[in-house]
């Protein structure tokens, strides 16, 4: 099993940014962690200046990578 998730956690903590996880990655951060965000992805994406998406496809859940009109 890859341990790349720890690098993502370390990066989020060092930059003090939120992590949103899909079903395959849930559980890498405990729900009480200050960088763990849940059920606010859509709202956050609409307000974000930059979004980094790693390891997930731009499918219907991600609006196929298109910006909302």
C-alpha positions as a Markdown table, in Angstrom:
| # | Residue | x | y | z |
|---|---|---|---|---|
| 1 | Unk | 0.0 | 0.0 | 0.0 |
| 2 | Unk | 1.3 | 3.4 | -0.9 |
| 3 | Unk | 2.0 | 5.9 | 1.8 |
| 4 | Unk | 1.6 | 9.0 | -0.4 |
| 5 | Unk | -1.3 | 10.1 | 1.7 |
| 6 | Unk | 1.1 | 11.2 | 4.4 |
| 7 | Unk | 2.7 | 13.6 | 2.0 |
| 8 | Unk | -0.7 | 15.1 | 1.2 |
| 9 | Unk | -1.5 | 15.5 | 4.9 |
| 10 | Unk | 1.9 | 17.1 | 5.6 |
| 11 | Unk | 1.4 | 19.5 | 2.7 |
| 12 | Unk | -2.1 | 20.5 | 3.9 |
| 13 | Unk | -0.8 | 21.1 | 7.4 |
| 14 | Unk | 2.2 | 23.1 | 6.4 |
| 15 | Unk | 0.2 | 25.3 | 4.0 |
| 16 | Unk | -2.8 | 25.3 | 6.4 |
| 17 | Unk | -5.3 | 24.4 | 3.7 |
| 18 | Unk | -8.3 | 22.1 | 3.8 |
| 19 | Unk | -8.4 | 18.6 | 2.5 |
| 20 | Unk | -11.5 | 17.2 | 0.8 |
| 21 | Unk | -11.5 | 13.5 | 0.3 |
| 22 | Unk | -13.6 | 11.2 | -1.9 |
| 23 | Unk | -14.7 | 7.7 | -0.9 |
| 24 | Unk | -11.5 | 6.0 | -1.7 |
| 25 | Unk | -9.5 | 8.3 | 0.6 |
| 26 | Unk | -11.9 | 8.8 | 3.5 |
| 27 | Unk | -10.2 | 7.9 | 6.8 |
| 28 | Unk | -6.7 | 9.3 | 6.1 |
| 29 | Unk | -7.6 | 12.2 | 8.4 |
| 30 | Unk | -9.7 | 11.8 | 11.5 |
| 31 | Unk | -12.9 | 13.9 | 11.5 |
| 32 | Unk | -11.6 | 16.1 | 14.3 |
| 33 | Unk | -8.5 | 17.2 | 12.4 |
| 34 | Unk | -8.7 | 20.9 | 11.6 |
| 35 | Unk | -7.7 | 20.3 | 7.9 |
| 36 | Unk | -10.5 | 17.7 | 7.4 |
| 37 | Unk | -13.5 | 19.2 | 5.6 |
| 38 | Unk | -16.7 | 17.4 | 4.8 |
| 39 | Unk | -19.9 | 18.3 | 3.0 |
| 40 | Unk | -18.7 | 21.8 | 2.0 |
| 41 | Unk | -16.8 | 21.0 | -1.2 |
| 42 | Unk | -19.3 | 22.5 | -3.6 |
| 43 | Unk | -19.4 | 25.8 | -1.7 |
| 44 | Unk | -15.6 | 25.9 | -1.2 |
| 45 | Unk | -14.9 | 25.2 | -4.9 |
| 46 | Unk | -17.1 | 28.1 | -6.0 |
| 47 | Unk | -15.1 | 30.5 | -3.7 |
| 48 | Unk | -11.6 | 29.1 | -4.3 |
| 49 | Unk | -8.9 | 30.9 | -6.2 |
| 50 | Unk | -6.9 | 27.7 | -6.7 |
| 51 | Unk | -8.0 | 24.0 | -6.5 |
| 52 | Unk | -5.5 | 21.2 | -6.6 |
| 53 | Unk | -7.1 | 17.8 | -7.4 |
| 54 | Unk | -4.9 | 14.7 | -7.1 |
| 55 | Unk | -5.8 | 11.1 | -7.8 |
| 56 | Unk | -9.5 | 11.5 | -8.7 |
| 57 | Unk | -11.2 | 11.8 | -12.1 |
| 58 | Unk | -13.0 | 14.9 | -13.2 |
| 59 | Unk | -16.3 | 13.0 | -13.3 |
| 60 | Unk | -19.8 | 14.2 | -12.6 |
| 61 | Unk | -19.0 | 14.8 | -9.0 |
| 62 | Unk | -16.3 | 17.3 | -10.1 |
| 63 | Unk | -18.5 | 18.9 | -12.8 |
| 64 | Unk | -16.2 | 17.3 | -15.4 |
| 65 | Unk | -13.6 | 20.0 | -14.5 |
| 66 | Unk | -15.7 | 22.8 | -15.8 |
| 67 | Unk | -16.3 | 26.1 | -13.9 |
| 68 | Unk | -19.9 | 26.8 | -12.9 |
| 69 | Unk | -21.5 | 29.3 | -15.2 |
